[in-house]
PDB file of C-alpha atoms in Angstrom:
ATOM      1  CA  UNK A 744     -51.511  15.096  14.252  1.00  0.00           C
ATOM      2  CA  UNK A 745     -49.798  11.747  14.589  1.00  0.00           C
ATOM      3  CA  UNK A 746     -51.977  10.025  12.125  1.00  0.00           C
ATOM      4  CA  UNK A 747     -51.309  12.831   9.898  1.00  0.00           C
ATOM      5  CA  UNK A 748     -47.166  12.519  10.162  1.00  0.00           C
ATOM      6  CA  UNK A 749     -47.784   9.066   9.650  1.00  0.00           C
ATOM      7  CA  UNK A 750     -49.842   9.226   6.556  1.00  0.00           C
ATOM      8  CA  UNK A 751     -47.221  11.912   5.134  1.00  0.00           C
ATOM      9  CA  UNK A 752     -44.259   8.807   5.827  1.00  0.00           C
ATOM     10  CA  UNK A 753     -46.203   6.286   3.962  1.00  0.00           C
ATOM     11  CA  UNK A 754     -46.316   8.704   1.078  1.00  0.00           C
ATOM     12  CA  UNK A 755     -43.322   9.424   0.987  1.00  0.00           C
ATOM     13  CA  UNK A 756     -41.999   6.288   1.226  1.00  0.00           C
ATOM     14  CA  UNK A 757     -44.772   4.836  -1.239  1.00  0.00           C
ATOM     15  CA  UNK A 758     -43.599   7.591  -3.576  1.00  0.00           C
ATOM     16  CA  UNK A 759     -39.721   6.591  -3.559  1.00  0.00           C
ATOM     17  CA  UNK A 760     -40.634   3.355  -3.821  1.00  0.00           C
ATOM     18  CA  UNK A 761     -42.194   3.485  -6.870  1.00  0.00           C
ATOM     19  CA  UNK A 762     -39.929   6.254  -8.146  1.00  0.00           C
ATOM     20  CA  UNK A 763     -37.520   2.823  -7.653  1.00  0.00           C
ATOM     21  CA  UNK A 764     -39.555   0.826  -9.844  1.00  0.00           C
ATOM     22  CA  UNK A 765     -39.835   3.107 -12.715  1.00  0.00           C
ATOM     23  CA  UNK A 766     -36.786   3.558 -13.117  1.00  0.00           C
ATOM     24  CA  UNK A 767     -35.928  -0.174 -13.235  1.00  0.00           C
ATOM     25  CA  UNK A 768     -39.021  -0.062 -15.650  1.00  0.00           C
ATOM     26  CA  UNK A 769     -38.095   2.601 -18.414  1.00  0.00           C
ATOM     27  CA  UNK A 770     -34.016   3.005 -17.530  1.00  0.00           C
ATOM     28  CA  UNK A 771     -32.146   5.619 -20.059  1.00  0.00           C
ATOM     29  CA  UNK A 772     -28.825   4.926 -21.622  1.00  0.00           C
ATOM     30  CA  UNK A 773     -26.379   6.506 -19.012  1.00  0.00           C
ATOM     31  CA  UNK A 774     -28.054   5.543 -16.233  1.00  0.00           C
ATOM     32  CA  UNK A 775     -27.362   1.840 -17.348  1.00  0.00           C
ATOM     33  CA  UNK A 776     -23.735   2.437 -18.211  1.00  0.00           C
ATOM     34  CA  UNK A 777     -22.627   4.409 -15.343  1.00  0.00           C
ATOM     35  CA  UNK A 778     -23.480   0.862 -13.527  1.00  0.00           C
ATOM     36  CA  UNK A 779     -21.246  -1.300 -15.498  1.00  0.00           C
ATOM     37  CA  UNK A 780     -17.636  -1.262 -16.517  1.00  0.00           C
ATOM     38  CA  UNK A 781     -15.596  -2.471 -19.897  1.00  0.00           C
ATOM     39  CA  UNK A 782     -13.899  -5.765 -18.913  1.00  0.00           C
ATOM     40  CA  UNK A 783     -11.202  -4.927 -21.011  1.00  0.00           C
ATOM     41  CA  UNK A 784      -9.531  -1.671 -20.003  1.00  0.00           C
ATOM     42  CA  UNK A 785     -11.930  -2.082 -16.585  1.00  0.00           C
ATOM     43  CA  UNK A 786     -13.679   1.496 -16.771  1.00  0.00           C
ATOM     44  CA  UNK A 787     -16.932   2.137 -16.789  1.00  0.00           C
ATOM     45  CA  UNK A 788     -19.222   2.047 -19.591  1.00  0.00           C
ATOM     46  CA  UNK A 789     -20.088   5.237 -20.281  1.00  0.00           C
ATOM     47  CA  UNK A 790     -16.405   6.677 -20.068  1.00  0.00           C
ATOM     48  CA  UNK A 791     -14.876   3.334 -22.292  1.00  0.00           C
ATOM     49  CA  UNK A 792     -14.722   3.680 -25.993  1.00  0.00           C
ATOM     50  CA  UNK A 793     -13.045   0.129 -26.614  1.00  0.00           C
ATOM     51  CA  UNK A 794     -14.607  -1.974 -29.366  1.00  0.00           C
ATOM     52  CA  UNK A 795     -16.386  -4.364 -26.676  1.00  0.00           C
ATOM     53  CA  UNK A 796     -17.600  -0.983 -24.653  1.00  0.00           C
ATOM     54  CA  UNK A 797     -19.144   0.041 -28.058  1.00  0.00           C
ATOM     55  CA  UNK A 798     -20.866  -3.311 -28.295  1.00  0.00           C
ATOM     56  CA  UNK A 799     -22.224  -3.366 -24.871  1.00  0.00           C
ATOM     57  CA  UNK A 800     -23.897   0.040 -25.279  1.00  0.00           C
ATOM     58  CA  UNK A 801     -25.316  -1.029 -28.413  1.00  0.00           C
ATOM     59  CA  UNK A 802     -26.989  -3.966 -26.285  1.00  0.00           C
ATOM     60  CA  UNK A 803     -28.599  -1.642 -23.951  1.00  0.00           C
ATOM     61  CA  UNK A 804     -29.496   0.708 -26.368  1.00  0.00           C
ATOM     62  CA  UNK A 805     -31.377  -2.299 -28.186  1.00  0.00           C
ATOM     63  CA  UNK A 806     -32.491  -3.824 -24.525  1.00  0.00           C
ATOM     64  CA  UNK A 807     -34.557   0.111 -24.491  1.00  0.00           C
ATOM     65  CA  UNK A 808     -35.700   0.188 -27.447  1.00  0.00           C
ATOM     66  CA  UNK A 809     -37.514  -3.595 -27.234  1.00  0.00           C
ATOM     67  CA  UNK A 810     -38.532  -2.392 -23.533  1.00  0.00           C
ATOM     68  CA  UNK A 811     -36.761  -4.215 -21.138  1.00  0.00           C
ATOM     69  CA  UNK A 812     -35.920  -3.268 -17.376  1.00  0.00           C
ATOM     70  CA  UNK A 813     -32.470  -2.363 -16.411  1.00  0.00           C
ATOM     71  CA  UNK A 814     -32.618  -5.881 -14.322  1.00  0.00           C
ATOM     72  CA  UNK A 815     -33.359  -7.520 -17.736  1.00  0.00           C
ATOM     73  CA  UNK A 816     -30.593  -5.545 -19.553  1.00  0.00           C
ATOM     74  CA  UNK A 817     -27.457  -5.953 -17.077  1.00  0.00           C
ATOM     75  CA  UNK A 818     -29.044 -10.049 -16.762  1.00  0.00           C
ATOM     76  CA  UNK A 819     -28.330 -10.702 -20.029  1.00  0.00           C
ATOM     77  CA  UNK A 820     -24.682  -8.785 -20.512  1.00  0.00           C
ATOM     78  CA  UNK A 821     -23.757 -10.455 -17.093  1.00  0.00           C
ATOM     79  CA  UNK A 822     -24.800 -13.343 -18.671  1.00  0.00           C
ATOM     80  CA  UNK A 823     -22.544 -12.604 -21.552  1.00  0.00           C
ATOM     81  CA  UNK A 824     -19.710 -11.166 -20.249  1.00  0.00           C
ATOM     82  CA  UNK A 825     -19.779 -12.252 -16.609  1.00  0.00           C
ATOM     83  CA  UNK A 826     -20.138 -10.630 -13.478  1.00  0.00           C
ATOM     84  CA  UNK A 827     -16.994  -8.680 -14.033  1.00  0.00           C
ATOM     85  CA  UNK A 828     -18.810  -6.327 -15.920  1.00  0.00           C
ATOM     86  CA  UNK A 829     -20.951  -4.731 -12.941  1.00  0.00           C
ATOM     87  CA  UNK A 830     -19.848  -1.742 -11.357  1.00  0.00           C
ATOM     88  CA  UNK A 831     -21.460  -1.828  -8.103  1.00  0.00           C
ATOM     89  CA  UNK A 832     -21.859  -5.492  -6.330  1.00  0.00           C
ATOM     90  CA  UNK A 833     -25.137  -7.425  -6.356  1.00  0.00           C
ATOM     91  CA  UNK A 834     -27.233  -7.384  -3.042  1.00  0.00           C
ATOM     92  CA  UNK A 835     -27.239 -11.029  -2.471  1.00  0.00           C
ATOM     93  CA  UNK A 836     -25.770 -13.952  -2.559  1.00  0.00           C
ATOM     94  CA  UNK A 837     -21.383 -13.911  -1.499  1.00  0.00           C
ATOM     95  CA  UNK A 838     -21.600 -10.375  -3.063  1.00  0.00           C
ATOM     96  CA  UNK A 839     -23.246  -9.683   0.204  1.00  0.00           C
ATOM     97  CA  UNK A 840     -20.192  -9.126   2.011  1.00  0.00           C
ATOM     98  CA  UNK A 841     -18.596  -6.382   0.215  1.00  0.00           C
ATOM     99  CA  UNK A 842     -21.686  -4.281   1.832  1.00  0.00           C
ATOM    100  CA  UNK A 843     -22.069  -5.899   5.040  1.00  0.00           C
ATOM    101  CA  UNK A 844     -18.240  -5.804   6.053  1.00  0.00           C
ATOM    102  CA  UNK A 845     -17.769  -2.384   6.183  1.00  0.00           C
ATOM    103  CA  UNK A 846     -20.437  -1.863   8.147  1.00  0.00           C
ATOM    104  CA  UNK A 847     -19.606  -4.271  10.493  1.00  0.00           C
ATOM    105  CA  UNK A 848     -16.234  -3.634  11.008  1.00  0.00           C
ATOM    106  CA  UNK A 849     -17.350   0.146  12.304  1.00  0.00           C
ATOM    107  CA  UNK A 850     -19.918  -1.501  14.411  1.00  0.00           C
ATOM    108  CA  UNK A 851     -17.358  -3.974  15.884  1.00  0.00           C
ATOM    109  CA  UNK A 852     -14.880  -0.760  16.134  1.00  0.00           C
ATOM    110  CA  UNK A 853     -17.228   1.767  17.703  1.00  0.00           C
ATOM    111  CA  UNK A 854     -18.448  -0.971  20.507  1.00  0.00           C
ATOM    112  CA  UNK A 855     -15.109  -1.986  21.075  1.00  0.00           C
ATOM    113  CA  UNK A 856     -14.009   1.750  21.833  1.00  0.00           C
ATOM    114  CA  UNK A 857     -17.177   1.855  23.661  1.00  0.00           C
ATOM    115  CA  UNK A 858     -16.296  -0.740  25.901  1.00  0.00           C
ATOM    116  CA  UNK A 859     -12.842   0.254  26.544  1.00  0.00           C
ATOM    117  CA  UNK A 860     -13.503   3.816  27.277  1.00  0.00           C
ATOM    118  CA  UNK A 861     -16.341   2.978  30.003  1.00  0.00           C
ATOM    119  CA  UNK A 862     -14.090   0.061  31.275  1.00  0.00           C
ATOM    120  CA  UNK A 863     -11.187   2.631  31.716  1.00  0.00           C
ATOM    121  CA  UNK A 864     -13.273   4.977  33.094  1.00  0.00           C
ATOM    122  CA  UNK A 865     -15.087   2.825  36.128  1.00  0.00           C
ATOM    123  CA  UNK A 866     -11.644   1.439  36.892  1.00  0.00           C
ATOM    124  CA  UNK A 867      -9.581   4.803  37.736  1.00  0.00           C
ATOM    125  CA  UNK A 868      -9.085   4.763  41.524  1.00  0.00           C
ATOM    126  CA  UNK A 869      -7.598   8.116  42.274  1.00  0.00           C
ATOM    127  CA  UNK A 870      -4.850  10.357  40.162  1.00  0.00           C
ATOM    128  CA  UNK A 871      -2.242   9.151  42.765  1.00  0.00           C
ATOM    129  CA  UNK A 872       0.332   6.566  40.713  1.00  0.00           C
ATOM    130  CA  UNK A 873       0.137   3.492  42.666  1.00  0.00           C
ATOM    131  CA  UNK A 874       2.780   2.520  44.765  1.00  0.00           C
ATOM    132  CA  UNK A 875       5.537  -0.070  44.126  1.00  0.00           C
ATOM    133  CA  UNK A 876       4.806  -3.446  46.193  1.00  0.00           C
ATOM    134  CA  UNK A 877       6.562  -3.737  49.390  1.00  0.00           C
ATOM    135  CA  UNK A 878       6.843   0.428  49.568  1.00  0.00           C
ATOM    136  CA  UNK A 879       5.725   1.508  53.142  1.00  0.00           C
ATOM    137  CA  UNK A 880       5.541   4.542  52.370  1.00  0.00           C
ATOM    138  CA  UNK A 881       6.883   7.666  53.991  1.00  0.00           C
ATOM    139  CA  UNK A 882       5.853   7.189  57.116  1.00  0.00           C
ATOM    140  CA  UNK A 883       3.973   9.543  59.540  1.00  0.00           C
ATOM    141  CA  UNK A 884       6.440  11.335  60.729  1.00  0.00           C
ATOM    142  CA  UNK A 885       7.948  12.570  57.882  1.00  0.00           C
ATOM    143  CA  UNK A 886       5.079  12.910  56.194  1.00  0.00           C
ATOM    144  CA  UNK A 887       4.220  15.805  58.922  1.00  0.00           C
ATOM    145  CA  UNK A 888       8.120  17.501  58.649  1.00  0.00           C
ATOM    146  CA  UNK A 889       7.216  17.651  55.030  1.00  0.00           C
ATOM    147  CA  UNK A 890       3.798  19.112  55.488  1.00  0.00           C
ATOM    148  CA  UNK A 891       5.409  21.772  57.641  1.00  0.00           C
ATOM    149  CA  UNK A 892       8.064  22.514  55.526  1.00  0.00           C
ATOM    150  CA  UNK A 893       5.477  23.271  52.525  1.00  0.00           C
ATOM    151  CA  UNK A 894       3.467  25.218  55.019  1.00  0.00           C
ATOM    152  CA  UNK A 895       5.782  27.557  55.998  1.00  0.00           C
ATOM    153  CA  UNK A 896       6.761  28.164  52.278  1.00  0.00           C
ATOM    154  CA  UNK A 897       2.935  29.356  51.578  1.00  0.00           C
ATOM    155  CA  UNK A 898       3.527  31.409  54.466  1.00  0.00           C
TER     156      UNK A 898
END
């Protein structure tokens, strides 16, 4: 049963992974432009209609029809235009950071409230407050008058 489950995973995943590279392989029109953005009025492609926007799509539409990959395609109009020009931020390199940050600021957050919570929690003595230094107290006698006062009010 395991083996089975297991074989089903590597299926899957084989599938999606090659779903990946087709679609890097043979990439359509809007799926190219939704992933970059008009440096001039700085919205993406496929909602633009400025005269560079116009020129771009023309470049991807001729990048299709000579069969390039979307890799090949965005390459050369990053190479172009500059890097300005991509929607989403590479995966490598300083561009890195804009996904890694995020996700290790929650990290950092989460253990940090983590670790506070569990230190707060171990270090509660009682509910009492604490008492101010040099405070004896009320003493035992009193303590006792007190006592019996409450007692007979329960009474």
């Amino acid at each position: 049963m395991r083996l089975l489950a297991a074989a089903l995973a590597a299926l899957a995943l084989l599938t999606t992974v090659t779903a990946c590279g087709a679609n890097n392989k043979h990439p359509t029109q809007e799926e190219i432009e939704a992933e970059l953005v008009c440096p001039t009025c700085h919205e993406p492609l496929d909602e633009s209609d400025s005269q560079i926007a116009r020129q771009m799509k023309l470049e991807i539409s001729r990048g299709i029809a000579a069969g390039e990959t979307k890799s090949q395609i965005e390459n050369a109009l990053v190479a172009q235009l500059g890097p300005d020009i991509l929607g989403v931020p590479r995966t490598h390199g300083f561009d890195l950071l804009a996904w890694l940050l995020p996700f290790t600021g929650i990290a950092i957050g989460a253990v940090a409230l983590g670790a506070g919570a569990w230190y707060w929690s171990r270090n509660r003595d009682s509910d009492e407050p604490p008492a101010a230094p040099g405070d004896p107290g009320l003493g035992d006698e009193l303590e006792r008058r007190i006592d019996d006062e409450l007692a007979s009010f329960d009474a």
